PDB file of C-alpha atoms in Angstrom:
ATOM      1  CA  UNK A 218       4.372  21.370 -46.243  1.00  0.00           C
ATOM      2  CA  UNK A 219       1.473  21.526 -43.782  1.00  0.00           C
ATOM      3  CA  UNK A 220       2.445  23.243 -40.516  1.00  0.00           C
ATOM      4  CA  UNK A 221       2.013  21.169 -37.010  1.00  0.00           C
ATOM      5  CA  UNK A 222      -0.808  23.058 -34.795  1.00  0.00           C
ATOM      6  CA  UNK A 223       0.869  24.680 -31.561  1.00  0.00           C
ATOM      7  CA  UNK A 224      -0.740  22.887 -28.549  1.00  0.00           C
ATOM      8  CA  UNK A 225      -3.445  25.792 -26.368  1.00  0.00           C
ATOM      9  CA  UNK A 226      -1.257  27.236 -23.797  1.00  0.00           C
ATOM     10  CA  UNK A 227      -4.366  27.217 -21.127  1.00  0.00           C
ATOM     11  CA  UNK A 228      -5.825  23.613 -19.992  1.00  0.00           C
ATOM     12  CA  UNK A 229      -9.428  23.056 -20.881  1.00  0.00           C
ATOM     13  CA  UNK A 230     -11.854  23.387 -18.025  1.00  0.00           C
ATOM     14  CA  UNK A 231     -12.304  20.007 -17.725  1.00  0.00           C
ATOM     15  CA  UNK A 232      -8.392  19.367 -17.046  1.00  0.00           C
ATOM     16  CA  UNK A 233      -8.418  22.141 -14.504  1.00  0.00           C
ATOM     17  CA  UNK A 234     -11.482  20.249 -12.698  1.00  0.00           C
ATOM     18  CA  UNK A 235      -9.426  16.984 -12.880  1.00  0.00           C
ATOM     19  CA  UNK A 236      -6.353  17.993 -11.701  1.00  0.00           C
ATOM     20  CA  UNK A 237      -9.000  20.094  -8.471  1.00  0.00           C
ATOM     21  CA  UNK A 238     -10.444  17.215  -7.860  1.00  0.00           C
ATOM     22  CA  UNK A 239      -7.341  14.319  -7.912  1.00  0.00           C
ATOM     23  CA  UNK A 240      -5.640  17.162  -5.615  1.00  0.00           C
ATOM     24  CA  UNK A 241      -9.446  16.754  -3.105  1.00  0.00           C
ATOM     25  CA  UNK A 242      -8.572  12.869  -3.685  1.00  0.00           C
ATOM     26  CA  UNK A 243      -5.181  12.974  -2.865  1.00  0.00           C
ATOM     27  CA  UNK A 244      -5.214  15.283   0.297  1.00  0.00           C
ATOM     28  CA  UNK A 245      -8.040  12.720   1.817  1.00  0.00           C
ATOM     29  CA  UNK A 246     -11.385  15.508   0.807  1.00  0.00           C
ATOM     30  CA  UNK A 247     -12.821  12.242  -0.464  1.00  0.00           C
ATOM     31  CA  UNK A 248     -11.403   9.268   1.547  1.00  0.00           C
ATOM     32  CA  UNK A 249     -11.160   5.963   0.235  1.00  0.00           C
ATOM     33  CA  UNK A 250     -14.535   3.692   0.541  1.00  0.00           C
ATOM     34  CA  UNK A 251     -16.538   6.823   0.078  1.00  0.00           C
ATOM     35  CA  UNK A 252     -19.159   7.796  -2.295  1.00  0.00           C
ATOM     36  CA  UNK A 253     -18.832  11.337  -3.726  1.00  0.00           C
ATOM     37  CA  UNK A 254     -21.179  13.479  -3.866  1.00  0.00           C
ATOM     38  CA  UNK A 255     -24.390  13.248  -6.817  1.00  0.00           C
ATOM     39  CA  UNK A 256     -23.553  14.904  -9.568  1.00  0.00           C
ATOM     40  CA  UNK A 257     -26.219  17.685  -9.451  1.00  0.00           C
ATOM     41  CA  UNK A 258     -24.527  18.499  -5.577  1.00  0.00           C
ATOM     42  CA  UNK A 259     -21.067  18.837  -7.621  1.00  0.00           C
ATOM     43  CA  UNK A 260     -22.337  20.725 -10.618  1.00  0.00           C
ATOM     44  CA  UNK A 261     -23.505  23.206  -8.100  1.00  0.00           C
ATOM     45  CA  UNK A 262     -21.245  23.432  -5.432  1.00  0.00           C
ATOM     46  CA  UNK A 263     -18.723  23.425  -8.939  1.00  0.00           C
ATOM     47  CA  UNK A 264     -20.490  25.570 -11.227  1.00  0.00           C
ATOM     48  CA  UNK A 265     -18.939  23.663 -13.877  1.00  0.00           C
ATOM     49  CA  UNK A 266     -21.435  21.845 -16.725  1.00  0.00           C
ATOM     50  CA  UNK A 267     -22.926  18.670 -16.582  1.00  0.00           C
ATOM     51  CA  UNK A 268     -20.721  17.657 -19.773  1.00  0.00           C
ATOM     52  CA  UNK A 269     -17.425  19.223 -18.262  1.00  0.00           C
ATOM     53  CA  UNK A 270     -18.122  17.303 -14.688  1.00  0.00           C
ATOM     54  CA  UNK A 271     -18.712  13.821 -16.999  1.00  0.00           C
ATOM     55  CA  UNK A 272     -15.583  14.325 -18.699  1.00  0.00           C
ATOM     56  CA  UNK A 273     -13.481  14.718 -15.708  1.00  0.00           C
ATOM     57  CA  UNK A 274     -15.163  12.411 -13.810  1.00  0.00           C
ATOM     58  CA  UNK A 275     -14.671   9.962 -16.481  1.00  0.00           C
ATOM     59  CA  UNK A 276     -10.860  11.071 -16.231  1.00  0.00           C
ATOM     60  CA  UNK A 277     -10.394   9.672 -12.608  1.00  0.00           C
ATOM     61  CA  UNK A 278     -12.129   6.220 -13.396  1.00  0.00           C
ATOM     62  CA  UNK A 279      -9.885   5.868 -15.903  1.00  0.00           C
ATOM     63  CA  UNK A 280      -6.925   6.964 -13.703  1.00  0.00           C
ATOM     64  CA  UNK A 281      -8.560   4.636 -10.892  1.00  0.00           C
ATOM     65  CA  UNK A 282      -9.187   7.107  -8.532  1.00  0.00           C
ATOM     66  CA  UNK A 283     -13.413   6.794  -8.858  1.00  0.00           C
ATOM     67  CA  UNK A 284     -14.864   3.680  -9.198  1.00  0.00           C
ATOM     68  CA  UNK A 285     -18.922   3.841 -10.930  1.00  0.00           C
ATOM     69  CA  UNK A 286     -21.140   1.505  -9.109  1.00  0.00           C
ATOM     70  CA  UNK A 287     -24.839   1.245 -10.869  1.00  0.00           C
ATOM     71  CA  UNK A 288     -27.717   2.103  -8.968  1.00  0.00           C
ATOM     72  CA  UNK A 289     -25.121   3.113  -5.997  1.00  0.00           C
ATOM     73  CA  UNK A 290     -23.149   6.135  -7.467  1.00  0.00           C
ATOM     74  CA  UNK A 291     -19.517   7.026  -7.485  1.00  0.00           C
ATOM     75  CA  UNK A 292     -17.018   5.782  -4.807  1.00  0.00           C
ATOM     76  CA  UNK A 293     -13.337   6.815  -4.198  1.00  0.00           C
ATOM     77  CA  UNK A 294     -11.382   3.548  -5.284  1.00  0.00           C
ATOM     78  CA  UNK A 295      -7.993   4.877  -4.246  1.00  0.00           C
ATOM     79  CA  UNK A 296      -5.905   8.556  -3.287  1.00  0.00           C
ATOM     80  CA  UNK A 297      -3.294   7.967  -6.074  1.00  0.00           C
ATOM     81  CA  UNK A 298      -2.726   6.982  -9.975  1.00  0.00           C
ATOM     82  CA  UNK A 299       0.237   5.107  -8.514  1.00  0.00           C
ATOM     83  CA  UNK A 300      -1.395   3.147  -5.813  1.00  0.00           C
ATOM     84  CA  UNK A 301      -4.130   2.140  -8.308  1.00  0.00           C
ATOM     85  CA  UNK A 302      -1.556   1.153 -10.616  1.00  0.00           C
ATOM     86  CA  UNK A 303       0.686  -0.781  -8.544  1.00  0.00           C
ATOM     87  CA  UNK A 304      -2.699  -2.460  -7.385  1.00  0.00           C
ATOM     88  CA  UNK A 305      -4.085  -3.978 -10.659  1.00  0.00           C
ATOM     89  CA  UNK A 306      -0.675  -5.302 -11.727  1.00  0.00           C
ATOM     90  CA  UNK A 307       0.337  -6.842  -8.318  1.00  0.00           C
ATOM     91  CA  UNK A 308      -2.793  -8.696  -8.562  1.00  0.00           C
ATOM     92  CA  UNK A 309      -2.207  -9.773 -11.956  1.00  0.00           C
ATOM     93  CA  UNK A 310       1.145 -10.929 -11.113  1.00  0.00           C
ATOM     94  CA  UNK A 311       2.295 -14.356  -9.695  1.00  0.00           C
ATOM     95  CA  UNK A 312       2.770 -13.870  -5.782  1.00  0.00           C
ATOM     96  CA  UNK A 313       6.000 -15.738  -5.844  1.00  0.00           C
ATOM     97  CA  UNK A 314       6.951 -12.397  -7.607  1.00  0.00           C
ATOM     98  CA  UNK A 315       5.207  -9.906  -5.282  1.00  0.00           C
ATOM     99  CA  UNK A 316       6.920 -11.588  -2.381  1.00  0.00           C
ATOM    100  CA  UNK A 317      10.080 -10.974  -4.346  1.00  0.00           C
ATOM    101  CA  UNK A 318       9.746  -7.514  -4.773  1.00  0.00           C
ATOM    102  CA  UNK A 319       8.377  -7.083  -0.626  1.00  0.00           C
ATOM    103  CA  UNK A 320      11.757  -8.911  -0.297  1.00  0.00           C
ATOM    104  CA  UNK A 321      14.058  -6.118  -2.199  1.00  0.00           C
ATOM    105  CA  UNK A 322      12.674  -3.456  -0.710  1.00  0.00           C
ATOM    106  CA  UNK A 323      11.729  -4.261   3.297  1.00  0.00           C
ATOM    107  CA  UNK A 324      15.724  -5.975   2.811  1.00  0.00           C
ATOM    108  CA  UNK A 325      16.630  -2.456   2.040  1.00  0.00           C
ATOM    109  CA  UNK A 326      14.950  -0.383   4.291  1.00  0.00           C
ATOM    110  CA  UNK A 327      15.883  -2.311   7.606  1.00  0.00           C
ATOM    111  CA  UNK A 328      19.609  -2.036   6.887  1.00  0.00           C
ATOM    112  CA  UNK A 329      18.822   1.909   6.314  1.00  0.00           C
ATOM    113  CA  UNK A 330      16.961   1.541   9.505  1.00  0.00           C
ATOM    114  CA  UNK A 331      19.532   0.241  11.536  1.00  0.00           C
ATOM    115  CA  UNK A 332      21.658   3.089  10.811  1.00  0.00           C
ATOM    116  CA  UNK A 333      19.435   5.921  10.509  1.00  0.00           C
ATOM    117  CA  UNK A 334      16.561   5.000  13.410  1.00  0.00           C
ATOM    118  CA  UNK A 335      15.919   7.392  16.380  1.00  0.00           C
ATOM    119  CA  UNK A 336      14.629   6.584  19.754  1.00  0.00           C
ATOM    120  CA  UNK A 337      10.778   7.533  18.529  1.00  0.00           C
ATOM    121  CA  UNK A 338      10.716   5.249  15.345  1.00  0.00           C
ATOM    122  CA  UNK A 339      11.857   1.929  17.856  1.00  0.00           C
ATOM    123  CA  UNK A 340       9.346   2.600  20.412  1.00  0.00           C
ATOM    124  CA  UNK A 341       7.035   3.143  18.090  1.00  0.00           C
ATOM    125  CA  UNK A 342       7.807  -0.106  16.478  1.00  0.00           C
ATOM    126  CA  UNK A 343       8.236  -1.718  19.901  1.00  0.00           C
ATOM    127  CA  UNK A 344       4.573  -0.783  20.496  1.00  0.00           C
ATOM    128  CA  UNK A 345       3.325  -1.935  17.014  1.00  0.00           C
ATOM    129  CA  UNK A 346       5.157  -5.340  17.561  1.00  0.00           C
ATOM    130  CA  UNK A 347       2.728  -5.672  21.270  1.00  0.00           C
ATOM    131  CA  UNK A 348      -0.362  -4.796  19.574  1.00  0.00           C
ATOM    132  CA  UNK A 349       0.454  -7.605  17.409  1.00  0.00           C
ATOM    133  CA  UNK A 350       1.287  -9.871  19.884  1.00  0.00           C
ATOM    134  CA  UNK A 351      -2.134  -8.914  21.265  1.00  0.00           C
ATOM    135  CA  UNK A 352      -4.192  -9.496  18.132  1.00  0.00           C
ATOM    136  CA  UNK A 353      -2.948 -12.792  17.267  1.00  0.00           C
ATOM    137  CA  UNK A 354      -3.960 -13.869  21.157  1.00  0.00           C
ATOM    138  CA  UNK A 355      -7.215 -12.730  20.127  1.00  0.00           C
ATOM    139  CA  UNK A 356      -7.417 -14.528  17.468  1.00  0.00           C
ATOM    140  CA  UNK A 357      -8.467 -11.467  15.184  1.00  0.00           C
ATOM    141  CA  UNK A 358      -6.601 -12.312  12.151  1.00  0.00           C
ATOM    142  CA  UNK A 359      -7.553  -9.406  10.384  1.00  0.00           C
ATOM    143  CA  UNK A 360      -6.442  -6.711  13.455  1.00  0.00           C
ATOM    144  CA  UNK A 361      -3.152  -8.732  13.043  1.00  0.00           C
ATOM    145  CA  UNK A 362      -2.616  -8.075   8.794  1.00  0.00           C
ATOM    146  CA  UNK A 363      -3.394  -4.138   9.690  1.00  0.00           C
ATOM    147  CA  UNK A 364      -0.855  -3.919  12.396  1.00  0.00           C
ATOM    148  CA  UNK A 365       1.592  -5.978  10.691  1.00  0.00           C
ATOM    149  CA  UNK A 366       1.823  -3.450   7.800  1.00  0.00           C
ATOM    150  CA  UNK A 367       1.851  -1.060   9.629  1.00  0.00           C
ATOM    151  CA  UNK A 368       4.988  -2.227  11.479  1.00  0.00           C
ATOM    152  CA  UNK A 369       6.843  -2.404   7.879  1.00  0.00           C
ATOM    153  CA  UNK A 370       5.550   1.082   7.168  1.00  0.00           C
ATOM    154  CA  UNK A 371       7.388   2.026  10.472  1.00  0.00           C
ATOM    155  CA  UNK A 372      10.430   0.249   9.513  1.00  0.00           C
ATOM    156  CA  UNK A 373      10.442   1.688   6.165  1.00  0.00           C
ATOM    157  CA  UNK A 374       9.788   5.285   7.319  1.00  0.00           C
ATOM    158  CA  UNK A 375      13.064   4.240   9.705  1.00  0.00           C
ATOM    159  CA  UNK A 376      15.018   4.159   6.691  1.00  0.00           C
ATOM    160  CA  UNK A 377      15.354   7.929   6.092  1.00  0.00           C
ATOM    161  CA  UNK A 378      14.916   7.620   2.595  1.00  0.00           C
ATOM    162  CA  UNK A 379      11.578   9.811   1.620  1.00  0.00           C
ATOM    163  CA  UNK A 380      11.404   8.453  -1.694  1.00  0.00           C
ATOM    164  CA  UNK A 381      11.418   4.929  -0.824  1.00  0.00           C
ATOM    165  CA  UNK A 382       9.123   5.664   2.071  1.00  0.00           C
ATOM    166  CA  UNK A 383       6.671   7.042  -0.766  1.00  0.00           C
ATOM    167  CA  UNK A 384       7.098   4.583  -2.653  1.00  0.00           C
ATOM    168  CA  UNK A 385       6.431   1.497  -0.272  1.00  0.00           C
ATOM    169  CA  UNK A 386       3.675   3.602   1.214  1.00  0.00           C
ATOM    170  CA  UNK A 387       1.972   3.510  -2.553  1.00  0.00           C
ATOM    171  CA  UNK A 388       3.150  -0.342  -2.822  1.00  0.00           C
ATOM    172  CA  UNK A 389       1.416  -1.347   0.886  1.00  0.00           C
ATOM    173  CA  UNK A 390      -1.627  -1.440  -0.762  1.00  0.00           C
ATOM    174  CA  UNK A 391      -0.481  -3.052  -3.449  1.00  0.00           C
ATOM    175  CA  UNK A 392       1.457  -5.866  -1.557  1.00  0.00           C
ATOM    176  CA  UNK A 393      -1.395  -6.226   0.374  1.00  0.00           C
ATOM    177  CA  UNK A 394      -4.493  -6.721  -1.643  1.00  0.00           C
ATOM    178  CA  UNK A 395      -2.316  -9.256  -3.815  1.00  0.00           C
ATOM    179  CA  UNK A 396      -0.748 -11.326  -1.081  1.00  0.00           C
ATOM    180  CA  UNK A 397      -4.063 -11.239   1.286  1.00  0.00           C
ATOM    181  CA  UNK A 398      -4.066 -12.995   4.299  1.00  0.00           C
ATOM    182  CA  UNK A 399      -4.040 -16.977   5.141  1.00  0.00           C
ATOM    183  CA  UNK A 400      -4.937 -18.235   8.392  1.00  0.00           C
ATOM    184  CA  UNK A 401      -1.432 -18.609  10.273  1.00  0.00           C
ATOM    185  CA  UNK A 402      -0.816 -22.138  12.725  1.00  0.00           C
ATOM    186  CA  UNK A 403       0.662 -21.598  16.436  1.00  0.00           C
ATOM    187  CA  UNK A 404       3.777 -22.319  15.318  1.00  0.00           C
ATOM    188  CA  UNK A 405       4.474 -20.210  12.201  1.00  0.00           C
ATOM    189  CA  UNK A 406       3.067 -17.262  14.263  1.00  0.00           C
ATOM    190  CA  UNK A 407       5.537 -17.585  17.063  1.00  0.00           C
ATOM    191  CA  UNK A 408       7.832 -17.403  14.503  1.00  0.00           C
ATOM    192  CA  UNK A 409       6.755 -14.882  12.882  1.00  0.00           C
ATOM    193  CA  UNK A 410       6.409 -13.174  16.339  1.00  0.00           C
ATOM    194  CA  UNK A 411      10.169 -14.051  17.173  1.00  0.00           C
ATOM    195  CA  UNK A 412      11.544 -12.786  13.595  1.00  0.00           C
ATOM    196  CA  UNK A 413       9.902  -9.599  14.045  1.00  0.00           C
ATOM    197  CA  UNK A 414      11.271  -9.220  17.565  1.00  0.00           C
ATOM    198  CA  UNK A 415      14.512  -9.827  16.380  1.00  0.00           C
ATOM    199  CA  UNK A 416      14.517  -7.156  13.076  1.00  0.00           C
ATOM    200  CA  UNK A 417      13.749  -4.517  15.852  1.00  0.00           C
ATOM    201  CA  UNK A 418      16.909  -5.992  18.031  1.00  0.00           C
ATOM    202  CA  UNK A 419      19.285  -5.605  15.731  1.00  0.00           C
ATOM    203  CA  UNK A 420      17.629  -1.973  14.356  1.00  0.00           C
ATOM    204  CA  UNK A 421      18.281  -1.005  17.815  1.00  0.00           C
ATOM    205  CA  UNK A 422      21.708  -2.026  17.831  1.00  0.00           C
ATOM    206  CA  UNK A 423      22.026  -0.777  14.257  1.00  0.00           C
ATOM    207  CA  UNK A 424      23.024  -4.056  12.847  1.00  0.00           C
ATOM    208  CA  UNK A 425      23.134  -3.982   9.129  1.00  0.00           C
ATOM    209  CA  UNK A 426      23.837  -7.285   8.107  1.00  0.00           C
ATOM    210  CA  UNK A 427      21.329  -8.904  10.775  1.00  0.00           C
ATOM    211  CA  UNK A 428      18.752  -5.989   9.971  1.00  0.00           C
ATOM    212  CA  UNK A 429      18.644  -7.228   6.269  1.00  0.00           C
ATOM    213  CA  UNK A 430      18.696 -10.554   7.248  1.00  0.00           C
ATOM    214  CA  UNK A 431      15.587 -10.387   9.990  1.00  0.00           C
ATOM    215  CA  UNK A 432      13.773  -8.632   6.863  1.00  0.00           C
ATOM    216  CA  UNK A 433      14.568 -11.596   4.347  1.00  0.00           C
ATOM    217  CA  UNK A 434      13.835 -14.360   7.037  1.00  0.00           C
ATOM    218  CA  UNK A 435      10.325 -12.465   7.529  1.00  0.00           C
ATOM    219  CA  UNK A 436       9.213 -12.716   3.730  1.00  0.00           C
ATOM    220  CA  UNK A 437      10.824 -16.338   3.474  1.00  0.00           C
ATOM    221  CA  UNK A 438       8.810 -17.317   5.908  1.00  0.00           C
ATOM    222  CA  UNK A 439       5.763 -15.885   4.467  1.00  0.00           C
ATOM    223  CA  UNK A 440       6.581 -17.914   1.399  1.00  0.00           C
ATOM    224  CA  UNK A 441       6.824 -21.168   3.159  1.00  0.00           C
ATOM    225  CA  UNK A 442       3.563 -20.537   4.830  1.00  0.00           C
ATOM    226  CA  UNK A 443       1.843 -19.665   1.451  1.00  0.00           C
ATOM    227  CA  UNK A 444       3.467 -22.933  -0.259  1.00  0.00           C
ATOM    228  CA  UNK A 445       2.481 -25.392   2.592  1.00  0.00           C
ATOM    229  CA  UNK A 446      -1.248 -23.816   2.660  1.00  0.00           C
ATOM    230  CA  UNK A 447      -2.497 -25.698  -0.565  1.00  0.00           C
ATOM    231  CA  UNK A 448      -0.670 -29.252   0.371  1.00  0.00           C
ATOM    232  CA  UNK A 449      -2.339 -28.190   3.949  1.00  0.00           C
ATOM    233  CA  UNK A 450      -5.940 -28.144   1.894  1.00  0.00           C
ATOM    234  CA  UNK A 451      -5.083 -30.997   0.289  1.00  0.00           C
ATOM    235  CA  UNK A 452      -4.022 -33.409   3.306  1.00  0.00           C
ATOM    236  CA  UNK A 453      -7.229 -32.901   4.640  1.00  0.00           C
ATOM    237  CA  UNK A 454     -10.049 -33.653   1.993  1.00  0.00           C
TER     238      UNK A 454
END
C-alpha cells in the first residue's frame, strides 16, 4: 500500500510573506482605503521574488484583505479575514435578519453593561450620545451613522466580555455596510434620541432588565423605520 507523504515541517516563503504581511494589515501598517505599495517598491523593500510576492498577494485577495483595482493598483479592502467575511454574507443576507442578529447581541451586551460599567465607559457614552445630538441638528446624516456606532461599540466594550467585544467590533462593519443608512424624520430621531438616552439611564443604574430592553426598543425601532421607508417612497410618486 502506497504510503501518505508527511506534510514539510517549514512554511513555503510565500506563506511566511502572507502571514508578514496580514500581521502589517492587521496592526493598521496598511490602513483600510489605502493603496499598497507597487510591486517593484515591495519586491525590494521585501527581497522576496516577483512570483513569491504574486502568490501571496494573490493570498490576501482571496482572504479579502487586498482588493486589485485595474489601472489603479492594490488597495487594503479590510484589517481582518473575519471582518471581510462577516461583510460579504451580511450583505447577501435579508436585513430583517441582520437586524436580528444586531438585536441578540447589543440585547446582550447592555445587560452585561449595566452590571459591569465604570464611571469612564458612561461618560464616555454620555459624550458620544451629545455629539449625536449635535450631528443630527446639523443635519449631517452621515456624522450621525459614525457616532451612532460608535456609541454601540462603547456599550459593547461596557460589557466586559473581550470576546464579544471582538467579535461585534469585526461585525460593526458588517452590520453597517448591510443595513446603510436611510434618511431619519423629526420624529423617529427624537426617538431614537430618547431610547438611547434611556439605555445609558438604566446602564448607570445597572438595570438589567431595562438595559436589555432600551437595546431591543433601539433595533425595533430601526426596523419600523426601514419598513415604513418603501410605503414612504411609494405615497409620494
Amino acid at each position: 500500500m502506497k504510503r501518505i507523504s508527511a506534510p514539510r515541517r517549514t512554511a513555503s516563503l510565500s506563506a511566511q510573506l502572507v502571514d508578514s504581511l496580514r500581521s502589517h494589515i492587521e496592526a493598521g501598517g496598511w490602513p483600510v482605503g489605502t493603496r499598497i505599495p507597487s510591486e517593484q517598491a515591495l519586491i525590494e523593500e521585501l527581497g522576496v521574488g516577483r512570483s513569491t510576492l504574486r502568490e501571496a498577494i494573490g493570498a490576501l485577495v482571496h482572504l479579502g484583505l487586498l482588493e486589485p483595482r485595474a489601472g489603479d493598483g492594490t488597495y487594503v479592502r479590510s484589517s481582518s479575514e473575519l471582518q471581510s467575511v462577516m461583510v460579504r454574507r451580511a450583505s447577501s443576507a435579508q436585513r430583517d435578519k441582520v437586524l436580528e442578529l444586531r438585536t441578540v447581541l447589543e440585547e446582550y451586551a447592555s445587560g452585561a453593561a449595566a452590571l459591569r460599567r465604570d464611571e469612564g465607559q458612561l461618560r464616555q457614552m454620555r459624550e458620544l450620545l451629545a455629539d449625536a445630538d449635535a450631528a443630527c441638528a446639523g443635519e449631517d446624516t452621515s456624522a450621525a451613522t459614525s457616532v451612532d456606532a460608535l456609541f454601540h461599540r462603547a456599550v459593547v466594550r461596557a460589557s466586559g466580555n473581550d470576546l464579544l467585544v471582538e467579535v461585534y467590533d469585526h461585525l460593526g462593519a458588517a452590520l453597517t455596510s448591510s443595513l446603510g443608512g436611510l434618511p431619519w424624520d423629526a420624529a423617529h430621531a427624537e426617538d431614537h434620541a430618547r431610547l438611547h438616552r434611556r439605555l445609558v439611564d438604566a446602564i448607570e443604574a445597572q438595570e438589567v432588565g431595562d438595559a436589555r430592553a432600551a437595546a431591543a426598543a433601539i433595533v425595533q425601532l430601526t426596523r419600523d423605520h426601514e419598513g415604513a421607508a418603501p410605503r414612504v417612497a411609494e405615497d409620494e410618486q
